[in-house]
C-alpha positions as a printed NumPy array, in Angstrom:
array([[  0.064,  -0.335,  -0.431],
       [  1.291,   3.413,  -1.364],
       [  2.684,   5.923,   2.026],
       [ -0.098,   8.458,   2.086],
       [ -1.353,  11.01 ,   5.009],
       [ -4.901,  11.014,   3.864],
       [ -7.041,   8.48 ,   5.428],
       [ -9.626,   5.827,   3.056],
       [-12.854,   7.335,   2.806],
       [-11.271,  10.982,   3.372],
       [-11.737,  14.044,   0.734],
       [ -8.829,  16.208,  -0.523],
       [ -9.035,  19.392,   0.177],
       [ -9.82 ,  22.01 ,  -2.34 ],
       [ -6.087,  23.672,  -3.484],
       [ -6.312,  27.342,  -3.17 ],
       [ -6.109,  27.402,  -6.661],
       [ -9.834,  26.5  ,  -7.558],
       [-10.747,  28.777,  -4.742],
       [-10.237,  31.624,  -6.736],
       [-12.607,  32.08 ,  -8.605],
       [-16.592,  31.61 ,  -7.831],
       [-18.695,  30.114, -11.32 ],
       [-20.78 ,  32.565, -13.243],
       [-19.331,  35.729, -11.658],
       [-16.582,  38.18 , -12.87 ],
       [-14.797,  38.714,  -9.7  ],
       [-12.68 ,  36.192,  -7.598],
       [-13.967,  34.864,  -4.555],
       [-11.949,  36.503,  -1.794],
       [-12.22 ,  34.003,   1.2  ],
       [-12.611,  35.292,   4.729],
       [ -9.137,  36.139,   7.094],
       [ -8.211,  34.453,   9.509],
       [-10.903,  31.957,   9.741],
       [ -9.444,  30.243,  13.045],
       [ -9.079,  33.616,  14.664],
       [-12.787,  34.763,  13.911],
       [-14.199,  31.378,  15.179],
       [-11.993,  31.193,  18.201],
       [-13.248,  34.961,  19.463],
       [-16.65 ,  33.896,  18.55 ],
       [-16.47 ,  30.616,  20.441],
       [-15.003,  32.959,  23.658],
       [-17.281,  35.597,  23.592],
       [-20.566,  32.932,  23.637],
       [-18.999,  31.101,  26.284],
       [-18.549,  34.449,  28.308],
       [-21.959,  35.631,  27.493],
       [-23.535,  32.235,  28.411],
       [-21.678,  32.157,  31.762],
       [-22.247,  35.867,  32.403],
       [-25.964,  34.813,  31.694],
       [-25.912,  32.365,  34.462],
       [-23.885,  34.793,  37.   ],
       [-26.509,  37.75 ,  36.557],
       [-29.552,  35.018,  37.07 ],
       [-27.546,  34.137,  40.486],
       [-27.288,  37.841,  41.087],
       [-30.779,  38.6  ,  40.442],
       [-32.663,  35.641,  42.402],
       [-30.051,  37.224,  45.133],
       [-31.057,  40.892,  44.742],
       [-35.128,  39.495,  44.755],
       [-34.469,  37.959,  48.217],
       [-34.897,  34.259,  46.783],
       [-31.787,  33.061,  48.479],
       [-29.96 ,  32.705,  51.402],
       [-26.411,  34.121,  51.081],
       [-25.265,  31.877,  53.706],
       [-26.481,  28.949,  51.661],
       [-26.402,  29.657,  48.622],
       [-23.68 ,  32.863,  48.104],
       [-23.675,  34.512,  44.922],
       [-20.394,  34.944,  42.813],
       [-19.765,  38.653,  44.465],
       [-19.929,  37.18 ,  47.779],
       [-17.817,  33.865,  47.5  ],
       [-15.162,  35.718,  45.644],
       [-15.16 ,  39.123,  47.661],
       [-12.624,  37.707,  50.192],
       [-10.021,  35.231,  48.197],
       [ -7.556,  35.731,  50.687],
       [ -9.297,  33.877,  53.398],
       [-10.626,  31.579,  50.92 ],
       [ -7.068,  30.686,  49.61 ],
       [ -5.609,  29.546,  52.87 ],
       [ -7.37 ,  26.607,  52.721],
       [ -5.665,  25.49 ,  49.779],
       [ -1.912,  23.747,  50.873],
       [  0.916,  23.281,  47.639],
       [  1.844,  20.031,  49.686],
       [  0.473,  16.511,  48.565],
       [  0.803,  14.576,  51.999],
       [ -2.352,  13.744,  54.054],
       [ -3.129,  15.663,  56.606],
       [ -0.53 ,  18.457,  55.654],
       [ -1.475,  22.015,  57.045],
       [ -1.273,  24.843,  55.031],
       [  1.048,  27.866,  55.378],
       [ -1.258,  30.922,  54.976],
       [ -2.515,  30.138,  51.551],
       [ -2.436,  31.585,  48.434],
       [ -1.952,  31.612,  44.723],
       [  0.856,  29.153,  44.521],
       [ -1.194,  26.584,  46.693],
       [ -4.331,  27.022,  44.709],
       [ -2.351,  26.496,  41.739],
       [ -0.636,  22.974,  43.754],
       [ -3.829,  21.585,  44.724],
       [ -5.524,  22.611,  41.155],
       [ -2.115,  20.579,  40.013],
       [ -2.717,  17.295,  42.189],
       [ -5.908,  17.018,  40.733],
       [ -5.6  ,  17.768,  37.051],
       [ -2.638,  15.419,  37.043],
       [ -4.604,  12.056,  38.46 ],
       [ -7.398,  13.017,  35.669],
       [ -5.184,  13.185,  33.189],
       [ -2.969,   9.997,  33.681],
       [ -5.937,   8.171,  34.38 ],
       [ -7.91 ,   9.211,  31.165],
       [ -4.615,   8.334,  29.25 ],
       [ -4.045,   4.742,  31.005],
       [ -8.051,   4.478,  30.389],
       [ -8.185,   5.197,  26.917],
       [ -4.671,   3.53 ,  25.539],
       [ -5.793,   0.697,  27.268],
       [ -9.023,   0.151,  26.354],
       [ -7.949,   0.843,  22.836],
       [ -5.724,  -2.415,  23.589],
       [ -8.05 ,  -4.704,  24.865],
       [-10.984,  -3.682,  22.489],
       [ -9.21 ,  -4.571,  19.272],
       [ -7.76 ,  -7.991,  20.611],
       [-11.278,  -8.598,  21.703],
       [-12.398,  -8.354,  17.68 ],
       [ -9.388,  -9.624,  16.118],
       [ -8.069, -12.464,  18.856],
       [-11.157, -15.021,  19.195],
       [ -9.423, -17.152,  22.191],
       [ -8.828, -13.18 ,  24.296],
       [-12.42 , -12.256,  22.922],
       [-14.218, -16.262,  24.706],
       [-11.957, -15.849,  27.587],
       [-12.084, -12.203,  28.644],
       [-15.486, -10.249,  27.6  ],
       [-17.81 , -12.098,  29.893],
       [-15.298, -10.675,  32.491],
       [-15.342,  -6.993,  30.62 ],
       [-19.277,  -7.807,  30.602],
       [-19.946,  -8.149,  34.212],
       [-17.818,  -5.689,  35.535],
       [-18.59 ,  -2.747,  33.265],
       [-21.902,  -2.215,  34.724],
       [-19.975,  -1.769,  38.564],
       [-19.913,   2.431,  39.126],
       [-16.9  ,   3.448,  39.525],
       [-17.284,   4.922,  42.952],
       [-17.793,   1.177,  44.213],
       [-14.033,   0.203,  43.083],
       [-13.097,   2.658,  45.65 ],
       [-12.912,   0.422,  49.074],
       [-10.83 ,  -2.278,  46.724],
       [ -8.242,   0.517,  45.049],
       [ -7.58 ,   1.275,  48.748],
       [ -7.508,  -2.391,  49.782],
       [ -4.798,  -2.701,  47.042],
       [ -3.02 ,   0.394,  46.704],
       [ -3.372,   1.892,  49.82 ],
       [ -3.917,   5.995,  50.236],
       [ -1.872,   8.009,  47.566],
       [ -2.482,   9.055,  44.029],
       [ -3.067,   5.823,  42.43 ],
       [ -6.564,   4.799,  44.189],
       [ -7.878,   8.282,  42.101],
       [ -5.782,   7.551,  39.021],
       [ -7.284,   3.602,  39.419],
       [-10.884,   5.276,  39.619],
       [-10.455,   7.445,  36.539],
       [ -8.829,   4.429,  34.425],
       [-12.153,   2.401,  35.567],
       [-14.415,   4.84 ,  34.101],
       [-13.355,   5.478,  31.031],
       [-11.276,   1.678,  30.682],
       [-14.72 ,  -0.243,  29.866],
       [-16.437,   1.898,  27.698],
       [-13.846,   2.672,  25.872],
       [-12.999,  -1.273,  25.136],
       [-16.529,  -2.056,  24.3  ],
       [-17.058,   0.569,  21.993],
       [-13.658,  -0.375,  19.781],
       [-14.616,  -3.644,  19.503],
       [-18.058,  -2.688,  18.221],
       [-16.968,   0.379,  16.181],
       [-14.034,  -2.058,  14.431],
       [-16.654,  -4.457,  13.761],
       [-18.988,  -1.462,  12.04 ],
       [-15.965,  -0.399,   9.264],
       [-17.484,  -0.416,   6.289],
       [-16.487,  -3.895,   3.841],
       [-15.483,  -1.5  ,   1.591],
       [-12.782,   0.276,   2.908],
       [-11.018,  -3.237,   4.591],
       [-11.458,  -4.276,   0.254],
       [-10.042,  -1.483,  -1.522],
       [ -7.039,  -1.428,   1.535],
       [ -6.012,  -4.991,   0.65 ],
       [ -6.679,  -4.569,  -3.282],
       [ -3.909,  -1.611,  -2.752],
       [ -1.745,  -4.769,  -1.418],
       [ -1.732,  -3.512,   2.474],
       [ -0.977,  -5.856,   5.394],
       [ -2.844,  -6.297,   8.594],
       [ -0.826,  -3.732,  10.188],
       [ -0.985,  -0.932,   7.345],
       [ -5.184,  -1.703,   7.65 ],
       [ -5.361,  -1.438,  11.01 ],
       [ -3.351,   1.707,  11.475],
       [ -4.563,   3.414,   8.256],
       [ -8.078,   2.561,   7.643],
       [ -9.593,   0.981,  11.041],
       [ -8.423,   3.175,  13.215],
       [ -9.056,   6.499,  10.78 ],
       [-12.695,   4.97 ,  10.987],
       [-12.894,   4.345,  14.409],
       [-11.57 ,   7.498,  16.495],
       [-13.989,  10.27 ,  15.475],
       [-16.234,   7.899,  18.047],
       [-13.678,   6.916,  20.178],
       [-13.077,  10.493,  20.658],
       [-16.85 ,  11.14 ,  21.783],
       [-16.845,   8.357,  23.821],
       [-14.117,   9.873,  25.607],
       [-15.285,  13.097,  26.207],
       [-18.709,  12.019,  27.383],
       [-16.738,  10.532,  29.97 ],
       [-14.853,  12.92 ,  30.684],
       [-17.086,  14.803,  33.221],
       [-17.802,  11.235,  34.853],
       [-13.677,  11.093,  35.291],
       [-14.034,  14.328,  37.375],
       [-16.776,  13.532,  39.32 ],
       [-15.276,  10.355,  40.43 ],
       [-11.547,  12.06 ,  41.365],
       [-13.051,  14.446,  42.955],
       [-14.906,  11.605,  45.412],
       [-11.593,   9.742,  45.995],
       [ -9.477,  12.531,  46.75 ],
       [-11.949,  13.067,  49.253],
       [-11.731,   9.795,  51.19 ],
       [ -8.805,   7.772,  49.714],
       [ -6.118,  10.468,  49.189],
       [ -6.723,  13.486,  51.217],
       [ -5.562,  16.033,  49.038],
       [ -6.709,  17.752,  45.681],
       [ -9.963,  19.56 ,  44.67 ],
       [-12.596,  16.955,  46.1  ],
       [-10.187,  17.251,  50.057],
       [-10.859,  21.356,  49.599],
       [-14.769,  20.012,  48.691],
       [-15.167,  17.442,  51.889],
       [-13.198,  20.139,  53.882],
       [-15.879,  22.716,  52.824],
       [-18.578,  20.754,  53.916],
       [-17.288,  19.557,  57.005],
       [-16.912,  23.318,  58.436],
       [-20.222,  24.347,  56.587],
       [-18.065,  27.031,  55.014],
       [-20.5  ,  27.816,  51.684],
       [-18.035,  30.279,  50.219],
       [-14.928,  27.881,  49.905],
       [-17.393,  25.415,  48.879],
       [-19.043,  27.424,  45.527],
       [-15.456,  28.688,  45.165],
       [-14.21 ,  25.53 ,  44.403],
       [-17.38 ,  24.136,  42.636],
       [-16.19 ,  27.337,  40.459],
       [-12.767,  25.961,  40.021],
       [-13.251,  22.384,  39.2  ],
       [-16.378,  24.049,  36.437],
       [-13.33 ,  26.065,  34.836],
       [-11.03 ,  22.663,  34.595],
       [-14.009,  20.453,  33.498],
       [-14.738,  23.312,  30.446],
       [-10.098,  23.759,  29.549],
       [-10.376,  19.616,  29.827],
       [-13.26 ,  20.015,  27.16 ],
       [-12.007,  22.395,  24.966],
       [ -8.315,  20.957,  25.015],
       [-10.141,  17.843,  23.93 ],
       [-11.854,  19.156,  20.777],
       [ -8.288,  21.118,  20.204],
       [ -6.451,  17.635,  20.093],
       [ -9.477,  16.11 ,  18.307],
       [ -9.564,  18.891,  15.592],
       [ -5.936,  18.238,  14.565],
       [ -5.732,  14.617,  14.421],
       [ -9.17 ,  14.485,  12.834],
       [ -8.67 ,  16.54 ,  10.406],
       [-10.254,  15.509,   7.483],
       [-13.712,  15.293,  10.014],
       [-15.615,  19.296,   9.268],
       [-16.22 ,  21.065,  12.661],
       [-20.386,  19.866,  11.857],
       [-19.153,  16.342,  11.234],
       [-19.206,  16.252,   7.078],
       [-16.07 ,  16.101,   4.956],
       [-14.101,  18.859,   4.031]])
């Protein structure tokens, strides 16, 4: 099979020369300048408008007296005294460590520990799920031995695995990473096996006619065909991964944003609770945005609305 950068079934991009003139018109077509910058600014603008609308409704309900500021403080209240809120954050990753005055750096360190656990768990779950899913499809003996066990374990909630993770790995980062891994692994494995089976036979026949071997067929035909579905599955499970890592941090890690939420609940500190929730929401939004950027660059032949370019 001849080496090519365009996956089978992808539509080749239109050349610059062919886009200079529009049929039926006397003057050349002038493409819009900086389309990516325009699209990025538009996305940013709508995101800020959405957040502003949400915060505005929250503030309006408080101003009208529908919300108790002690239980549901609006943004201007739980963001009013940041130094007092930041004193609960600690830069260390030790259980039982005490904050040394707080500040921006301890906040960033706490965010970093939680982000590390989510990222490592997602990477391991995605790679392991794709590998196991491919083996389930291509190796009959492996499928017969492993698939029943996968189907048995997949419905179990990731939170139910927390005691097992603590028993096996002890207290620390590993239980939280393991829970994120479990959240994604079984879904990715089953999705990979199913989508490989759904790859059009025409693609495989064309690859064989062109002389592709098994490895080339998988990496240049099958994998590009199933990647869009795998990325969508990853995005759908991203927020579930954030949920379970916070639970793991509150119970089995003792540090991170989940531990801060648990502390806020124990001390009935509504300002700290909502401030931490806002940080978690922004991190989840940033993770989803970053994943969409990776998807757009890896799946460059897929148009934003799902059509071919």
